[in-house]
Amino acid sequence: MTLFTDRLQHSFFDQFKQQGDLHLSPVLAARLDNPVMVSTNPLLAKQLGIDPAELETPEMLELMSGNFMTANVKPIALVYSGHQFGVWAGQLGDGRAMTLGELPVADNSAPWDIQLKGAGPTPYSRFSDGRAVLRSSIREYLCSEAMHGLGIATTRALCLLDSQTQVYREEIESGATVCRVAQSHIRFGSFEHFHYRSQPDSVKALADYVIQRNFPEWADADNKYYLMFENCVIKTAKMIAQWQSVGFNHGVMNTDNMSIIGDTIDYGPFGFLDAYDPDHICNHSDTNGRYSFKNQPSVGLWNLNALATSLTSLVDNEDLIRALKQYEPEFLDQFRHIMASKMGLEEYRVEDEQLINQLLELLHINNVDYTILFRTLGTFSDQNSSIRDQFLDRDGFDAWAKTYSARLAQQRLTDAQRQQNMDAVNPKYVLRNYMAQAAIDAAQQGDYGEVNLLLEVLQSPFEEHPQTEKYAGLPPDWADQLSVSCSS
Ligand code: AMP
Ligand code: MG
């Protein structure tokens, strides 16, 4: 049987040869012991032109556990640097990820990097083991597909393996791999790396690589580097507006975890809000709340400033500033339009800002569950009390509901049409921490059913899934006690 790996290309190498491989290192994997396939992703396989059945073969299990003997792969690890928690961290790099090659796709869009995360140390592992544990791999696997299901730009995940390799964290855990797939793994920190080493030729080579691969239509434009940066500003603003609209808290928005094409990347201690709390900090290690939920939009701009600084050898300062100035209006425009549609409004009007903000404030004061509230808001009518019952402050809600009702009356939609529109933008399912934990607990006992069930549900989060109705309700009391840190 021919593996999809026979379609893999390695033009990545050639591009950087003239630079003396400053950008990457060839690597070897350290195979997992007794690997088992936990989950494969047929939806993504089809999108990539891979026969889903191929993912279930013994050859694929070998490959994804880090045995590259028979397949046509030449894995590499990329170098990058970055600002972590606002401080320059110097050289980082793919410490536990290796790119196996690039998979071209039929529709002529950019090829996809096929990456294996957790397959052993690389020259950039520093003092760590290059491994990923099953717990954090399940979180990354499910969340990247959940974000895609929500329509948010993200890296994807093709399959997930468990093994009997012992990995030492706070306790001994089993080693796993995730096959991460993305149209770019270049980070803001990739550019910063060469800028701060005073290697402008390498900054340029990297930008040329991104443009050739992801934006070939700009290859001959005089201002191609500006266009690449401006695109990143716009895409990042949109991505973060979408994060805010679904209650997603990334948790580690370091510049090495920000993608040049505006994908959500590096799922660590992320969390979706249960009760709406703008001050929520999902990362237990983030004691000052630098990456709290409400700080994400401004951190996005901070990170883009860091990227702009590293592009000063390619783009004039005034142009970089011109692009940066688009961030805030773009973010606000996206956020307001998304929130208006979540409220069932066919268009956003200036006066709606107050309606949105008042609702968010009521959610905050009353500890109302963010996802459930918006999903049930589709059933709003003057007679329906199930929404009102979610608020302790009934008078506060009634006052808001009166304005909301009047606003809805200005539209020509029937209640049924409005509900249909709202159900298409207000997910019934998000990956709450306790759901990921339930899948992790079962998988650690060798039962992978929950991982696969959640994958299916989260890939279509706006649909009804009667078999998982329990996950559409309020989280259980123990969910509050879960704590997630960077340990992975
Ligand atoms: P992260 O917090 O996952 O974004 O990782 C930050 C940096 O640490 C990246 O350069 C990772 O490649 C590296 N890293 C994290 N965990 C490991 C590990 N277990 N082994 C080697 N490198 C790691
Ligand atoms: Mg990272």
XYZ file of C-alpha atoms and ligand atoms in Angstrom:
512
model
C 0.000 0.000 0.000
C 1.326 3.464 -0.811
C 1.362 5.774 2.142
C 0.380 9.397 1.825
C 3.949 10.072 2.862
C 4.960 9.166 -0.695
C 3.313 12.451 -1.669
C 5.373 14.417 0.826
C 7.740 17.048 -0.515
C 10.785 18.521 1.136
C 11.213 21.761 -0.760
C 11.448 23.368 2.660
C 15.069 22.236 2.820
C 16.047 23.617 -0.547
C 14.722 27.043 0.227
C 17.101 27.495 3.110
C 20.140 25.661 1.746
C 21.833 28.905 0.696
C 21.502 30.074 4.267
C 23.527 27.142 5.526
C 20.580 25.569 7.346
C 20.427 28.391 9.901
C 16.673 27.890 10.034
C 16.392 24.220 10.800
C 18.082 20.997 11.771
C 17.563 17.517 10.365
C 16.396 15.284 13.198
C 15.767 11.658 14.092
C 12.786 10.473 16.087
C 12.913 8.302 19.195
C 10.211 5.699 18.689
C 7.440 5.236 21.254
C 7.176 1.824 22.957
C 4.141 -0.309 22.104
C 2.229 2.481 20.376
C -1.533 2.343 19.893
C -3.697 4.543 17.709
C -6.093 6.412 19.988
C -7.917 8.388 17.349
C -7.767 9.290 13.693
C -9.476 12.226 12.030
C -11.309 11.154 8.858
C -12.675 14.648 8.238
C -9.202 16.166 7.980
C -7.856 13.150 6.088
C -10.427 13.693 3.353
C -9.634 17.396 3.183
C -5.979 16.497 2.629
C -6.764 13.871 -0.001
C -5.760 11.018 2.327
C -7.846 7.848 2.416
C -9.088 7.689 6.045
C -8.522 3.903 5.997
C -4.800 4.573 5.466
C -4.592 6.128 8.900
C -5.662 2.823 10.441
C -2.842 0.791 8.859
C 0.117 -0.709 10.749
C 2.436 1.386 8.557
C 0.781 4.561 9.806
C 1.081 3.429 13.416
C 4.802 2.884 12.853
C 5.241 6.262 11.195
C 3.284 8.221 13.757
C 5.111 6.548 16.610
C 8.395 7.828 15.194
C 9.636 4.907 13.129
C 10.583 6.481 9.811
C 12.595 3.560 8.450
C 10.268 2.653 5.610
C 8.558 5.915 4.769
C 9.818 8.684 2.558
C 10.326 11.276 5.259
C 13.227 13.522 6.170
C 12.179 15.179 9.384
C 13.422 18.585 10.411
C 12.997 20.841 13.434
C 12.730 24.608 13.056
C 14.508 27.180 15.135
C 12.704 30.211 16.549
C 12.964 32.575 19.500
C 10.361 34.638 21.254
C 9.077 36.876 23.999
C 7.627 34.788 26.810
C 5.400 36.643 29.290
C 6.742 39.899 27.863
C 10.406 39.009 28.377
C 12.908 38.151 25.641
C 13.548 34.419 26.007
C 16.253 33.970 23.359
C 16.471 30.806 21.308
C 13.651 28.267 21.564
C 12.623 26.151 18.574
C 10.790 22.921 17.866
C 11.874 21.150 21.033
C 9.431 18.322 20.628
C 7.993 18.692 17.181
C 9.393 17.563 13.862
C 8.083 18.356 10.412
C 7.985 15.217 8.289
C 7.408 17.066 5.035
C 4.924 19.146 3.096
C 1.783 17.651 1.632
C 0.550 19.354 -1.539
C -3.213 19.446 -2.002
C -5.284 19.308 -5.164
C -6.929 22.725 -4.842
C -3.644 24.605 -5.328
C -3.789 26.202 -1.905
C -0.617 26.177 0.196
C 0.786 22.744 1.064
C 0.315 21.421 4.573
C 3.179 20.702 6.970
C 2.809 17.257 8.463
C 4.298 17.526 11.915
C 4.781 15.000 14.659
C 4.657 16.361 18.185
C 6.209 14.321 20.998
C 8.588 12.110 18.985
C 11.707 12.785 21.003
C 14.399 15.395 21.497
C 15.735 17.776 18.870
C 18.655 20.219 18.965
C 16.136 22.755 20.361
C 14.893 20.661 23.292
C 17.225 22.399 25.746
C 16.942 20.339 28.941
C 13.639 18.650 28.149
C 12.804 15.225 26.801
C 11.058 16.059 23.525
C 8.029 14.106 24.653
C 4.357 14.971 25.002
C 2.144 13.167 27.504
C -1.214 11.634 26.653
C -3.068 14.190 28.810
C -1.818 17.274 26.992
C -1.932 15.540 23.607
C -5.642 14.762 24.013
C -6.228 18.414 24.883
C -4.387 19.651 21.805
C -5.974 17.050 19.518
C -9.538 17.813 20.596
C -9.179 21.559 20.902
C -7.654 22.157 17.502
C -10.539 20.281 15.917
C -13.058 22.045 18.192
C -11.719 25.431 17.077
C -11.958 24.385 13.450
C -15.525 23.259 14.101
C -16.238 26.740 15.469
C -14.909 28.288 12.265
C -11.754 29.713 13.855
C -8.428 29.561 12.012
C -6.250 26.939 13.670
C -3.647 24.265 13.234
C -5.310 20.877 12.796
C -4.688 17.365 14.120
C -4.679 14.217 11.989
C -4.209 11.474 14.573
C -3.295 10.776 18.183
C -1.220 7.906 19.590
C -0.689 6.561 23.094
C 2.171 4.297 24.158
C 3.898 2.573 27.032
C 6.831 4.967 26.964
C 7.118 6.448 30.428
C 7.374 10.210 30.613
C 8.312 12.001 33.825
C 6.253 15.070 34.743
C 4.770 15.759 38.204
C 4.143 12.018 38.020
C 4.890 9.299 35.496
C 2.593 9.571 32.486
C 2.403 7.807 29.156
C 4.121 9.314 26.133
C 1.938 10.221 23.167
C 2.214 11.844 19.774
C -0.133 14.154 17.917
C 0.198 14.625 14.195
C -0.236 18.362 13.820
C -1.040 19.727 10.393
C -0.865 23.367 9.318
C -0.317 25.527 6.261
C 2.438 27.281 8.171
C 4.368 26.646 11.350
C 6.224 29.954 11.084
C 5.780 32.002 14.222
C 6.276 35.676 15.084
C 9.272 34.373 17.039
C 10.759 32.832 13.881
C 11.305 36.364 12.543
C 12.396 37.703 15.914
C 15.071 35.008 16.072
C 16.991 36.345 13.083
C 16.246 39.997 13.757
C 17.807 39.886 17.212
C 20.796 37.970 15.862
C 21.327 40.801 13.379
C 20.809 38.441 10.436
C 18.585 40.468 8.085
C 19.316 38.108 5.169
C 17.707 35.309 7.130
C 14.706 37.476 8.060
C 14.311 38.081 4.333
C 14.718 34.386 3.419
C 12.020 33.499 5.931
C 9.647 36.162 4.600
C 10.337 35.001 1.031
C 9.556 31.458 2.087
C 6.226 32.476 3.661
C 5.250 34.537 0.633
C 6.232 31.899 -1.909
C 4.373 29.210 -0.042
C 1.319 30.948 1.434
C 0.896 34.097 -0.668
C 2.313 33.333 -4.143
C -0.022 35.979 -5.600
C 2.167 38.654 -3.974
C 5.495 37.208 -5.096
C 6.064 39.983 -7.645
C 4.549 42.860 -5.679
C 6.923 45.692 -4.702
C 5.369 45.817 -1.238
C 5.116 42.059 -0.662
C 6.651 42.155 2.836
C 4.236 44.888 3.842
C 1.341 42.810 2.500
C 2.500 39.782 4.497
C 2.584 41.851 7.686
C -0.698 43.642 7.044
C -2.359 40.286 6.406
C -1.007 39.028 9.703
C -2.428 42.085 11.526
C -5.873 41.560 10.017
C -5.911 37.784 10.509
C -4.737 38.054 14.107
C -7.396 40.678 14.894
C -10.064 38.440 13.403
C -8.807 35.332 15.196
C -8.794 37.051 18.584
C -12.244 38.593 17.988
C -13.470 35.057 17.375
C -11.713 33.779 20.509
C -13.479 36.454 22.557
C -16.827 35.623 20.968
C -16.691 31.944 21.949
C -15.079 32.511 25.349
C -11.729 30.937 24.425
C -8.732 31.745 26.617
C -5.447 30.665 24.966
C -3.335 30.915 28.078
C 0.197 31.285 26.654
C 0.201 34.053 24.070
C 3.980 34.250 23.857
C 5.291 35.467 20.501
C 6.573 31.953 19.768
C 2.960 30.769 19.991
C 1.633 33.216 17.379
C 1.371 32.154 13.755
C 2.357 34.330 10.784
C -0.803 33.231 8.947
C -3.043 33.985 11.951
C -3.833 30.432 12.999
C -4.482 29.533 16.611
C -1.392 27.484 17.513
C 0.061 25.647 20.521
C -2.744 24.403 22.701
C -1.469 24.182 26.261
C -3.346 25.347 29.343
C -6.199 26.858 27.279
C -9.744 27.024 28.619
C -13.238 27.944 27.487
C -15.168 30.148 29.906
C -17.895 28.465 31.882
C -19.476 31.376 33.818
C -18.606 34.621 32.037
C -15.635 36.238 33.757
C -13.469 38.700 31.826
C -10.720 38.333 34.433
C -10.504 34.576 33.945
C -6.929 33.210 33.839
C -6.817 29.681 32.451
C -3.094 29.140 32.930
C -2.362 28.286 36.536
C 1.274 29.444 36.046
C 0.211 32.935 34.852
C 0.110 34.492 38.309
C -0.152 38.094 37.095
C -2.854 37.351 34.568
C -0.903 38.720 31.629
C -2.831 36.326 29.391
C -6.223 36.615 31.091
C -9.315 36.437 28.904
C -9.878 40.192 28.761
C -6.208 40.919 28.013
C -6.077 38.818 24.849
C -6.993 41.590 22.371
C -4.296 43.947 23.688
C -1.705 41.165 23.926
C -2.407 40.437 20.253
C -1.346 43.993 19.459
C 1.703 43.774 21.731
C 2.797 40.657 19.880
C 2.232 42.265 16.482
C 4.440 45.155 17.641
C 7.158 42.623 18.422
C 6.743 41.141 14.955
C 6.829 44.616 13.385
C 10.119 45.336 15.158
C 11.622 42.217 13.655
C 10.559 43.249 10.134
C 12.175 46.698 10.200
C 14.882 45.567 7.778
C 12.192 44.754 5.185
C 9.429 47.338 5.658
C 9.569 51.091 6.372
C 8.628 52.095 9.885
C 5.740 54.290 8.718
C 4.270 51.364 6.811
C 4.579 49.033 9.776
C 2.814 51.608 11.938
C 0.134 52.072 9.280
C -0.563 48.340 9.361
C -0.531 48.185 13.164
C -3.099 50.988 13.281
C -5.541 48.714 11.489
C -5.546 46.238 14.347
C -7.913 47.906 16.782
C -10.589 48.977 14.275
C -10.444 45.538 12.641
C -10.765 43.768 15.985
C -13.698 45.945 17.076
C -15.450 45.648 13.758
C -15.147 41.857 13.766
C -16.118 41.522 17.414
C -19.187 43.762 17.124
C -20.459 41.993 14.046
C -19.978 38.553 15.533
C -21.670 39.566 18.791
C -24.564 41.146 16.906
C -25.119 37.913 15.005
C -24.872 35.923 18.253
C -27.730 38.103 19.499
C -29.782 37.433 16.396
C -29.331 40.897 14.909
C -29.180 41.001 11.137
C -26.929 44.031 11.185
C -24.825 45.825 13.754
C -25.912 49.347 14.640
C -23.980 51.819 16.785
C -26.585 51.662 19.546
C -26.141 47.856 19.722
C -22.797 48.282 21.443
C -24.609 49.215 24.625
C -26.938 46.241 24.309
C -23.973 43.878 23.923
C -21.973 45.413 26.775
C -24.945 45.449 29.121
C -25.587 41.786 28.457
C -21.937 40.872 29.075
C -21.974 42.845 32.299
C -25.125 41.064 33.465
C -23.516 37.712 32.645
C -20.495 38.677 34.698
C -22.358 39.961 37.743
C -24.730 36.994 37.734
C -22.130 34.293 37.005
C -24.084 33.129 33.995
C -22.672 30.380 31.799
C -21.475 32.014 28.589
C -22.083 29.205 26.086
C -25.449 28.130 27.496
C -26.758 31.670 27.679
C -26.058 32.411 24.036
C -27.349 29.045 22.868
C -30.618 29.543 24.774
C -30.923 33.201 23.770
C -32.191 31.896 20.429
C -35.423 30.923 22.215
C -35.965 34.458 23.549
C -39.517 35.701 23.666
C -41.439 37.853 26.110
C -43.035 34.720 27.559
C -39.960 32.497 27.862
C -38.605 32.451 31.421
C -35.776 29.911 30.967
C -33.336 32.624 29.961
C -34.445 34.942 32.749
C -33.978 32.116 35.260
C -30.238 32.046 34.537
C -29.892 35.469 36.213
C -30.100 36.128 39.939
C -30.768 39.785 39.280
C -34.141 39.343 37.566
C -34.885 43.082 37.515
C -31.581 43.754 35.805
C -32.357 41.112 33.229
C -35.897 42.389 32.682
C -34.640 45.905 32.003
C -32.166 44.580 29.438
C -34.745 42.232 27.920
C -37.120 45.124 27.332
C -34.558 46.960 25.202
C -33.559 43.738 23.469
C -37.169 42.902 22.669
C -37.696 46.370 21.196
C -34.561 45.990 19.101
C -35.703 42.590 17.791
C -39.076 44.082 16.898
C -37.273 46.346 14.400
C -36.396 43.299 12.314
C -38.729 41.411 10.017
C -37.575 37.947 11.073
C -39.955 35.463 12.641
C -38.849 33.993 15.978
C -38.179 30.681 14.239
C -35.972 32.284 11.576
C -34.053 34.204 14.202
C -33.499 31.080 16.279
C -32.232 29.223 13.241
C -29.746 32.035 12.511
C -28.622 32.118 16.132
C -28.174 28.356 16.394
C -25.793 28.546 13.457
C -23.477 30.948 15.325
C -23.956 30.033 18.997
C -22.333 26.635 19.614
C -24.091 24.068 21.716
C -20.738 22.416 22.498
C -17.337 23.834 23.396
C -14.430 21.863 24.857
C -14.856 22.684 28.517
C -11.950 21.565 30.693
C -13.997 18.957 32.475
C -14.977 17.352 29.157
C -11.338 17.073 28.109
C -10.622 15.679 31.586
C -13.327 13.024 31.243
C -11.742 11.899 27.956
C -8.283 11.946 29.561
C -9.383 9.905 32.604
C -10.973 7.255 30.382
C -8.005 7.157 27.984
C -5.547 6.738 30.840
C -7.519 3.579 31.672
C -7.205 2.427 28.053
C -10.696 3.490 26.972
C -10.415 5.799 23.971
C -14.149 5.948 23.255
C -14.682 9.334 24.877
C -11.876 10.968 22.868
C -13.470 9.753 19.660
C -16.968 10.717 20.728
C -15.858 14.247 21.655
C -13.965 14.593 18.388
C -17.139 13.905 16.454
C -19.300 16.231 18.555
C -16.803 19.105 18.576
C -16.318 18.961 14.828
C -19.969 20.008 14.460
C -20.619 22.030 17.625
C -23.667 23.858 16.292
C -25.586 20.633 15.647
C -27.656 18.607 18.078
C -25.903 15.474 19.419
C -28.422 13.614 21.575
C -25.822 11.076 22.770
C -23.806 13.849 24.462
C -26.627 16.041 25.744
C -24.949 15.995 29.193
C -22.053 18.049 27.785
C -24.447 20.800 26.710
C -25.439 21.532 30.293
C -23.734 23.302 33.176
C -20.347 21.851 34.172
C -20.322 19.680 37.306
C -19.145 21.197 40.609
C -15.759 19.458 40.434
C -14.968 21.321 37.194
C -14.075 24.366 39.319
C -11.244 22.478 40.986
C -9.429 21.561 37.770
C -6.198 23.401 37.317
C -4.122 23.497 34.145
C -0.554 24.654 33.908
C 2.110 24.699 31.214
C 3.193 21.153 32.180
C 2.718 19.049 29.101
P 5.295 25.617 24.772
O 5.075 26.138 26.139
O 4.703 24.233 24.528
O 4.879 26.578 23.705
O 6.869 25.378 24.626
C 7.822 26.411 24.762
C 9.167 25.897 24.258
O 9.598 24.783 25.057
C 9.153 25.411 22.831
O 10.386 25.739 22.250
C 8.995 23.920 22.982
O 9.502 23.232 21.868
C 9.804 23.643 24.237
N 9.316 22.440 24.952
C 8.182 22.317 25.677
N 8.074 21.083 26.183
C 9.147 20.391 25.772
C 9.627 19.052 25.962
N 8.943 18.166 26.691
N 10.782 18.704 25.371
C 11.485 19.589 24.644
N 11.116 20.845 24.440
C 9.956 21.261 24.980
Mg 5.007 26.807 21.842
